[in-house]
Short mmCIF file of C-alpha atoms and ligand atoms in Angstrom, two decimals:
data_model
loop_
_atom_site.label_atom_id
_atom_site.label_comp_id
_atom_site.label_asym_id
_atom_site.label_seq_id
_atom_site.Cartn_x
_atom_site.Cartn_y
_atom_site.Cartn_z
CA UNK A 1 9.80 -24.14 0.41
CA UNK A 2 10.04 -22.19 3.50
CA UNK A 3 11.41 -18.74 2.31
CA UNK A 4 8.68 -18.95 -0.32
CA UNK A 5 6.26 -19.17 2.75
CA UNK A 6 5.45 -15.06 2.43
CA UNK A 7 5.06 -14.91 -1.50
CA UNK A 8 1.31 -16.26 -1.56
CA UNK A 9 -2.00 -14.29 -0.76
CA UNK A 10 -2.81 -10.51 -0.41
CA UNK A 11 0.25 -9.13 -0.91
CA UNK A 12 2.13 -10.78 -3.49
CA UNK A 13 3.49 -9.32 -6.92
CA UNK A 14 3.34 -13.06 -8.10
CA UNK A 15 -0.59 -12.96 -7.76
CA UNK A 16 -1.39 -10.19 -9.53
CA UNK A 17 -4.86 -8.59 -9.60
CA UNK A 18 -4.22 -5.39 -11.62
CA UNK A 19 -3.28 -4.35 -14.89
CA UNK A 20 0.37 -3.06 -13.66
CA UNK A 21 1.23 -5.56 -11.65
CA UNK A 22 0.21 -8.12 -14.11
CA UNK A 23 2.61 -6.67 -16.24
CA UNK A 24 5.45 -6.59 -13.60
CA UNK A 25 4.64 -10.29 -12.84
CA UNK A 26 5.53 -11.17 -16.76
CA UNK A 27 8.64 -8.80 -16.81
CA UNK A 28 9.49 -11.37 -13.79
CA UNK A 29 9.06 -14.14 -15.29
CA UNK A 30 11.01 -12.96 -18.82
CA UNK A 31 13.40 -12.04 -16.95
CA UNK A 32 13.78 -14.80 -14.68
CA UNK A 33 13.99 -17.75 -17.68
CA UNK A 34 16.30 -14.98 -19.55
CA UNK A 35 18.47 -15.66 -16.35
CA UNK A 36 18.49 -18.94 -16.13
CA UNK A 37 18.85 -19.36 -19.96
CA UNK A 38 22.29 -17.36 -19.60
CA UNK A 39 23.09 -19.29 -16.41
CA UNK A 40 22.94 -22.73 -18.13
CA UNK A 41 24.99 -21.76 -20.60
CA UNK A 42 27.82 -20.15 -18.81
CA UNK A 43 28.24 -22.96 -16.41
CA UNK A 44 27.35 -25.29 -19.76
CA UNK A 45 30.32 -24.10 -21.39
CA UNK A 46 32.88 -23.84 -17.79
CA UNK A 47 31.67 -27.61 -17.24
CA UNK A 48 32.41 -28.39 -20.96
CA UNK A 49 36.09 -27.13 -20.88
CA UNK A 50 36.96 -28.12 -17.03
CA UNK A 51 35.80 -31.57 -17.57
CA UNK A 52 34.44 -32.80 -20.43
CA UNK A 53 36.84 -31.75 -22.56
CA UNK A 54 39.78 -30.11 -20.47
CA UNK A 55 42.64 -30.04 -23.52
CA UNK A 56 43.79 -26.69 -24.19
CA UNK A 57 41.94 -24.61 -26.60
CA UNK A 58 43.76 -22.91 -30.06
CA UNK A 59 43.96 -19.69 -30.02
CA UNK A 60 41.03 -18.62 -32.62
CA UNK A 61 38.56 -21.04 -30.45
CA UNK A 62 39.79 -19.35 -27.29
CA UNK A 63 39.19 -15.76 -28.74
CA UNK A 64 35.83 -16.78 -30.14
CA UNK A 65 34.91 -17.88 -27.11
CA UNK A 66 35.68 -14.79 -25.28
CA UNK A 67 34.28 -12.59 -27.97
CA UNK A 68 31.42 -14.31 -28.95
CA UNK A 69 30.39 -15.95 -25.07
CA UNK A 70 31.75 -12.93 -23.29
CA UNK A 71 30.95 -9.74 -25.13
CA UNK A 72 28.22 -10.68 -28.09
CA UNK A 73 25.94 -12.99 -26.42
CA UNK A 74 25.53 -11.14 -23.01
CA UNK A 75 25.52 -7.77 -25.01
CA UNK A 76 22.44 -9.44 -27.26
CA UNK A 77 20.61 -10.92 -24.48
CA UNK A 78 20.63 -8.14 -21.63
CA UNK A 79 20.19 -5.34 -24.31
CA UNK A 80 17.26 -7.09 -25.32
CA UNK A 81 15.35 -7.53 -21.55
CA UNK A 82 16.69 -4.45 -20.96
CA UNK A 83 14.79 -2.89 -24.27
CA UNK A 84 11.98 -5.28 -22.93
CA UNK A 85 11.80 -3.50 -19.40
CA UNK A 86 11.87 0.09 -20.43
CA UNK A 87 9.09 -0.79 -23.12
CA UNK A 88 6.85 -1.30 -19.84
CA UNK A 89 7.49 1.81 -18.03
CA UNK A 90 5.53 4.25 -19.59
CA UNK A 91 2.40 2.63 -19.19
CA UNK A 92 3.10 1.99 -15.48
CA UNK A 93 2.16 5.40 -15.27
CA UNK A 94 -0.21 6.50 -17.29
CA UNK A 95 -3.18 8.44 -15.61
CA UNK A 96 -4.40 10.48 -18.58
CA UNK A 97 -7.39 8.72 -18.93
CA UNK A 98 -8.24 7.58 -15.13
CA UNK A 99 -11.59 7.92 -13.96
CA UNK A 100 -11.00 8.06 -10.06
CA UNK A 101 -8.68 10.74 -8.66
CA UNK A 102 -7.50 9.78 -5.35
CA UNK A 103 -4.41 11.57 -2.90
CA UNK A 104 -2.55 9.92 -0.16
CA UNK A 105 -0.06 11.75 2.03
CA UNK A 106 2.59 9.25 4.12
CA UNK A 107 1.96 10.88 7.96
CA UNK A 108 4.14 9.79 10.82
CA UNK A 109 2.65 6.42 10.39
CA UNK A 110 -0.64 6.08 8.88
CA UNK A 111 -1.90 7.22 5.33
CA UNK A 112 -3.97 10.42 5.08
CA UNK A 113 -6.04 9.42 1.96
CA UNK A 114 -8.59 12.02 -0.22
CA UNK A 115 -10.99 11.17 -2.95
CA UNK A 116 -11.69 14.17 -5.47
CA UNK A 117 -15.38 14.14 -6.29
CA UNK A 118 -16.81 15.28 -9.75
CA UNK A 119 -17.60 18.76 -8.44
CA UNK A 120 -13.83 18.54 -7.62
CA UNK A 121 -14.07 18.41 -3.82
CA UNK A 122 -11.79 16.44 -1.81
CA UNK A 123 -13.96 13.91 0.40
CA UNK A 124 -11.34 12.99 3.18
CA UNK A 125 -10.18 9.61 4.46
CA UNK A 126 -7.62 7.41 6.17
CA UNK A 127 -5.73 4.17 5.82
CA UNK A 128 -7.69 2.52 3.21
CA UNK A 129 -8.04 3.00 -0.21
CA UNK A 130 -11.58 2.29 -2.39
CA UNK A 131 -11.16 1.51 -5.82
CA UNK A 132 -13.18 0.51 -8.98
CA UNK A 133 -12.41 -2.36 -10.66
CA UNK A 134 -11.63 -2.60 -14.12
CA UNK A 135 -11.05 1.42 -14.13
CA UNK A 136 -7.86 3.21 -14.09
CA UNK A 137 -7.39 5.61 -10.90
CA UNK A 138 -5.08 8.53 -10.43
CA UNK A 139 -3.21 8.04 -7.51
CA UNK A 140 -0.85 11.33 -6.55
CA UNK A 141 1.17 10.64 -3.21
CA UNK A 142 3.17 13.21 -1.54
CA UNK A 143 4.31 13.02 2.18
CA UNK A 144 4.66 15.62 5.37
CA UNK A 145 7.96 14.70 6.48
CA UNK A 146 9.93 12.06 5.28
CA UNK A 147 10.29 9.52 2.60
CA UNK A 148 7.72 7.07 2.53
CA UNK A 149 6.54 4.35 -0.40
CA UNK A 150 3.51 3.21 -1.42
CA UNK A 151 3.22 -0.04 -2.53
CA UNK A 152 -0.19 -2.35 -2.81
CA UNK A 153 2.40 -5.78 -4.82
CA UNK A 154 -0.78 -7.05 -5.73
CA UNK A 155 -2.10 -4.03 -7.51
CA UNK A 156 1.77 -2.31 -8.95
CA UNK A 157 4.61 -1.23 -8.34
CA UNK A 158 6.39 0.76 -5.74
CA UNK A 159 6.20 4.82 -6.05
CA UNK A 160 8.21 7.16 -3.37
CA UNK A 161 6.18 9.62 -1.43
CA UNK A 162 8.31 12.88 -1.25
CA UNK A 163 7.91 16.07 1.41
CA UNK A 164 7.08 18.88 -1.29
CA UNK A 165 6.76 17.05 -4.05
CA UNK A 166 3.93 14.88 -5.75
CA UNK A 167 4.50 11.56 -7.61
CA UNK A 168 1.70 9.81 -9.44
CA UNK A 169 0.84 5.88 -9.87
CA UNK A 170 -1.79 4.71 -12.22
CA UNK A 171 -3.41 1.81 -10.78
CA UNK A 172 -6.17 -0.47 -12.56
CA UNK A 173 -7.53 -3.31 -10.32
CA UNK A 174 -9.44 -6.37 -12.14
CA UNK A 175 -10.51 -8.47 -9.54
CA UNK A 176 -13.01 -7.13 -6.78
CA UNK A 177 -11.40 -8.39 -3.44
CA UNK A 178 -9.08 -7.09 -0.48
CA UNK A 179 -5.52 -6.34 -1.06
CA UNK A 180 -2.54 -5.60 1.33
CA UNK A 181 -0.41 -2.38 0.99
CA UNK A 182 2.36 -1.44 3.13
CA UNK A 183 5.18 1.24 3.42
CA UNK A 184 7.97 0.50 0.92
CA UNK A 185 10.61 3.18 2.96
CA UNK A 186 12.42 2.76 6.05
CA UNK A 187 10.40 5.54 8.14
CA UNK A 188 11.36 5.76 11.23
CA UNK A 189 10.41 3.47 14.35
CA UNK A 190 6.63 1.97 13.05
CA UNK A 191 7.42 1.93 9.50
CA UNK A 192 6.83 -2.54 9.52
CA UNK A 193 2.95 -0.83 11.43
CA UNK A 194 2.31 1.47 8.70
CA UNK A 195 0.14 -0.44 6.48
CA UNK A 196 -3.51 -0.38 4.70
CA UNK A 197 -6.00 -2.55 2.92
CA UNK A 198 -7.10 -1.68 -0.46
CA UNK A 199 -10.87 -3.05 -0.94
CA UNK A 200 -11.71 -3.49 -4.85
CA UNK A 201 -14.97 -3.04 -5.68
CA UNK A 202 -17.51 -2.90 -8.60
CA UNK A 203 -17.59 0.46 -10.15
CA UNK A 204 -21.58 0.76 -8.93
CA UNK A 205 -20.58 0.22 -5.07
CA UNK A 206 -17.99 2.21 -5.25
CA UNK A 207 -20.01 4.78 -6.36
CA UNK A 208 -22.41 3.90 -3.78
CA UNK A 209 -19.77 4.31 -1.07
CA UNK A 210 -18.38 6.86 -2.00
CA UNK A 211 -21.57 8.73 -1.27
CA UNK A 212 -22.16 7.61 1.28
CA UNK A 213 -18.50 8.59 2.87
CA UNK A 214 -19.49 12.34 1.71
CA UNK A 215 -22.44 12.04 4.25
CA UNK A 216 -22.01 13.48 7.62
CA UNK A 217 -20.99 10.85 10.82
CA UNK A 218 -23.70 8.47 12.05
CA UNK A 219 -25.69 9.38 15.00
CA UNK A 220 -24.86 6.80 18.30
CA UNK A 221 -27.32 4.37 18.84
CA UNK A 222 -27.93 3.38 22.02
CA UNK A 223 -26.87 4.86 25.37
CA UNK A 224 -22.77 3.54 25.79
CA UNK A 225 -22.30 5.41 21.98
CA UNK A 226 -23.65 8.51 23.51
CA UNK A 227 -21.52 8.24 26.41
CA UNK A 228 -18.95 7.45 23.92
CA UNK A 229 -19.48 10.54 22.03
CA UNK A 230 -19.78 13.10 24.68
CA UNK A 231 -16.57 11.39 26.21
CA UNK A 232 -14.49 11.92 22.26
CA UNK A 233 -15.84 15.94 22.70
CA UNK A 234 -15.00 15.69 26.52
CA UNK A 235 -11.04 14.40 26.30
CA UNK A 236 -10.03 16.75 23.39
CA UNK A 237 -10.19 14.46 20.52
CA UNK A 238 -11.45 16.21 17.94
CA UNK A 239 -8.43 18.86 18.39
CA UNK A 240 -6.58 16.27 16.34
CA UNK A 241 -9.96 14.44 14.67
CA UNK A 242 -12.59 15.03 12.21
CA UNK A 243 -16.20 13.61 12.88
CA UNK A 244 -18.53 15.82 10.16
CA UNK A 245 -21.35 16.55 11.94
CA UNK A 246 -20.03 17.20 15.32
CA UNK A 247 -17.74 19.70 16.15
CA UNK A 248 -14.63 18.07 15.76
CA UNK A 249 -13.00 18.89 13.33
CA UNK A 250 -9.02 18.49 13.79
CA UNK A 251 -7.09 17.41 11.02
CA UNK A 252 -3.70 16.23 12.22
CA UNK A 253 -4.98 13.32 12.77
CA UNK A 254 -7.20 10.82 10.39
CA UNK A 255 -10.50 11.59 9.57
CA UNK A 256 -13.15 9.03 11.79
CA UNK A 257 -16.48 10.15 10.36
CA UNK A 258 -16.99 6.53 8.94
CA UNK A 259 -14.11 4.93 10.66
CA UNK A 260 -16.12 2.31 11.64
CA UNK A 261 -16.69 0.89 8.31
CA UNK A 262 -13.17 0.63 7.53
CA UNK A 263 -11.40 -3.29 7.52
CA UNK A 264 -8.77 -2.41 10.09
CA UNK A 265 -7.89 0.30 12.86
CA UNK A 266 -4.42 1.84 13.26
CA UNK A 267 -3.24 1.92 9.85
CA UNK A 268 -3.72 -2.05 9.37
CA UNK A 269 -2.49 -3.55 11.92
CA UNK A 270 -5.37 -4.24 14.30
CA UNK A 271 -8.99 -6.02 13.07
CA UNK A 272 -11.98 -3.14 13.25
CA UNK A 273 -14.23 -4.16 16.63
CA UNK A 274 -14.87 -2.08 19.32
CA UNK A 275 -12.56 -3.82 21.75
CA UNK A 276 -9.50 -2.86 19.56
CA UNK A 277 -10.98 0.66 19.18
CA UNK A 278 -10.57 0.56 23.79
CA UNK A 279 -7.34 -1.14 23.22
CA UNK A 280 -5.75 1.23 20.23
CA UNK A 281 -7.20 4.09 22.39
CA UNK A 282 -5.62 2.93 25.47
CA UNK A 283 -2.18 1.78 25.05
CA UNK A 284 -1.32 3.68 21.36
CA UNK A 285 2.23 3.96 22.60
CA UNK A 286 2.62 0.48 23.13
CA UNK A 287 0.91 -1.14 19.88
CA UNK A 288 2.32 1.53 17.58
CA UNK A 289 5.58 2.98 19.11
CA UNK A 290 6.45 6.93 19.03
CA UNK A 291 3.05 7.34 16.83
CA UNK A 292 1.90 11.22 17.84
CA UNK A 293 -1.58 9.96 19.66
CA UNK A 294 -0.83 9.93 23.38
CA UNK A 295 -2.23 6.72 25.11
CA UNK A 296 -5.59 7.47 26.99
CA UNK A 297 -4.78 4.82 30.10
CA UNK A 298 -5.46 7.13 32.29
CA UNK A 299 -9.00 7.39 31.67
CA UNK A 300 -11.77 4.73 33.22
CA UNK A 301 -12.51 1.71 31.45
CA UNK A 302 -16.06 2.49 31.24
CA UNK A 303 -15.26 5.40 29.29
CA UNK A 304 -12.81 3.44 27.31
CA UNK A 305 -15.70 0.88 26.24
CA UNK A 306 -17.88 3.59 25.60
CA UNK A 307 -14.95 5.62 23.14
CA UNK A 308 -14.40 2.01 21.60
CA UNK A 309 -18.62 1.49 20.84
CA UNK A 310 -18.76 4.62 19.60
CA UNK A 311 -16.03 4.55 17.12
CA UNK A 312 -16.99 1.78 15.67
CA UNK A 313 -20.81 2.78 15.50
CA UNK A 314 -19.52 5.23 12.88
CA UNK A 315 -20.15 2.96 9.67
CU1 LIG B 1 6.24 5.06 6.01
CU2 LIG B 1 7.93 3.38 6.04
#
C-alpha cells in the first residue's frame, strides 16, 4: 500500500472534481481492466500450453493461435481503447462556450495569473487560481522562458506552457473546495517549489471576489503595517511589485495588492501568516533556490515583522 501513499487527497487524478478529469479518471479505469483483461489471457493461454497441456500443437492450431491471439485479438482490443481515447480529446479542450477567461504565464518559478473582466480588462494576480464551479473557464497559458506545465490532477489534464506561444485548457470544476496544482516540466532548480492552489468556488463568490480583487490594496491598520508599508516603498520593492494604490507598481514580480488573502505565499509552498511573509522575505534564497528575489537578511528584524504584518494585512 505504500507507493499508493501519494494518490489520495488534493492532488489526485483518481479523485476527480472536474468535468475533464472525471473523464480522464474513466479512460483510466477502461483502460486499466482492458489491460488486465489482455494480461489474463496471454499468460492464460502461456500457462495452458507450458503446463497444463504441454504436447505439441498441429500446425493449423499453432497458426491460429498466432494469428488469431497474436495479430486479431490485440489488433481488436487496442484499436478499440485506442478509438476510445481519441473520442475524449476534443472535449478536453473545448473553451468555446467558457464563461471565465483566465491567463497564466510559467515565470522563473511562480505563476503570473490574469483574469479578463467583462469590459475585457485584465485584473492581475499570482499563484492561485479562482474558479466557478459548475462553469467552464478558458484557461490560455504561455510562459517567459522555458517550458513549463500546468497541471491541477484533480481538475484535468496536463497542458505545456510554451515561450511565444499560447496553449489553451478548458477546465470545469464541480465541487467547491481547494485543489493542488503543480509544475508538470522539469524547470530548472525550484521546479518540485513551483506550485499553486486552485480554490473552487460558487459562481456568486466568485463574482464577489473577483470584485473585490479589482479594488485598490487595503490601507494598514495599525502602526507595525504602516511601518511595514513605508519600509516595502523604502527597500525598493515595488521596482519589482505591484500594490494598486501605492506607487508600486513593478511587474516582474507578482502582483501583492491582495496577497494577503491568498492560501499560500511563495508559489505554494509556505502557509499565508505574517511570520512566513518575515521568513519568505528574509531568506528567499534559501526556501526557494536561484528564485530572482534577493533575500532581505540584511535588514532589521523589526522591519522584517513589520514587511511580514503588512503583507499579509493586504486581504
Ligand atoms: Cu515550472 Cu517546472
Amino acid at each position: 500500500m505504500l507507493p499508493l501513499g501519494g494518490c489520495g487527497g488534493l492532488q489526485s487524478t483518481l479523485q476527480p472534481a472536474g468535468k475533464e478529469a472525471a473523464e480522464i479518471a474513466t479512460l483510466f479505469h477502461v483502460l486499466l481492466v482492458g489491460a488486465v483483461v489482455l494480461w489474463l489471457l496471454v499468460n492464460g493461454i502461456f500457462l495452458y500450453v507450458t503446463r497444463l497441456n504441454p504436447r505439441p500443437l498441429s500446425r493449423r492450431a499453432a497458426e491460429g493461435l498466432i494469428i488469431g491471439g497474436g495479430i486479431l485479438f490485440p489488433t481488436v482490443l487496442l484499436g478499440i481503447l485506442l478509438a476510445y481515447s481519441m473520442s475524449l480529446m476534443s472535449s478536453q479542450r473545448e473553451t468555446g462556450n467558457a464563461a471565465t477567461s483566465v491567463s497564466v504565464t510559467g515565470e522563473q518559478w511562480w505563476w503570473r495569473v490574469q483574469y479578463r473582466r467583462e469590459d475585457g480588462s485584465l485584473l492581475a494576480s499570482a499563484n492561485e487560481l479562482r474558479l466557478p464551479a459548475g462553469e467552464r473557464t478558458e484557461v490560455t497559458l504561455t510562459s517567459n522562458k522555458v517550458i513549463h506545465s500546468f497541471w491541477v490532477p484533480a481538475l484535468a489534464g496536463k497542458m505545456d506552457m510554451f515561450p511565444g506561444r499560447v496553449t489553451r485548457l478548458a477546465l470545469q470544476p464541480e465541487t467547491t473546495g481547494i485543489y493542488r496544482g503543480q509544475c508538470a516540466e522539469f524547470c530548472g532548480t525550484s521546479h518540485a517549489l513551483m506550485a499553486f492552489q486552485v480554490v473552487v468556488m460558487t459562481p456568486e463568490d466568485f463574482e464577489r471576489w473577483l470584485e473585490e480583487q479589482a479594488t485598490p490594496a487595503a490601507e494598514p491598520e495599525g502602526m507595525l503595517a504602516m511601518e511595514g508599508r513605508q519600509a516595502f516603498l523604502r527597500e525598493g520593492c515595488g521596482a519589482c511589485h505591484t500594490v494598486r494604490g501605492t506607487p508600486a507598481a513593478g511587474t516582474t514580480g507578482p502582483d501583492l495588492t491582495h496577497v494577503g488573502g491568498r492560501t499560500t505565499l511563495g508559489a505554494g509552498i509556505l502557509p499565508s501568516t505574517p511570520e512566513d511573509f518575515t521568513r519568505w522575505i528574509q531568506h528567499t534564497d534559501t526556501i526557494k533556490p536561484d528564485v530572482y528575489m534577493p533575500s532581505y537578511d540584511h535588514l532589521d528584524q523589526t522591519v522584517l515583522e513589520a514587511l511580514g504584518h503588512y503583507l499579509k494585512g493586504l486581504m
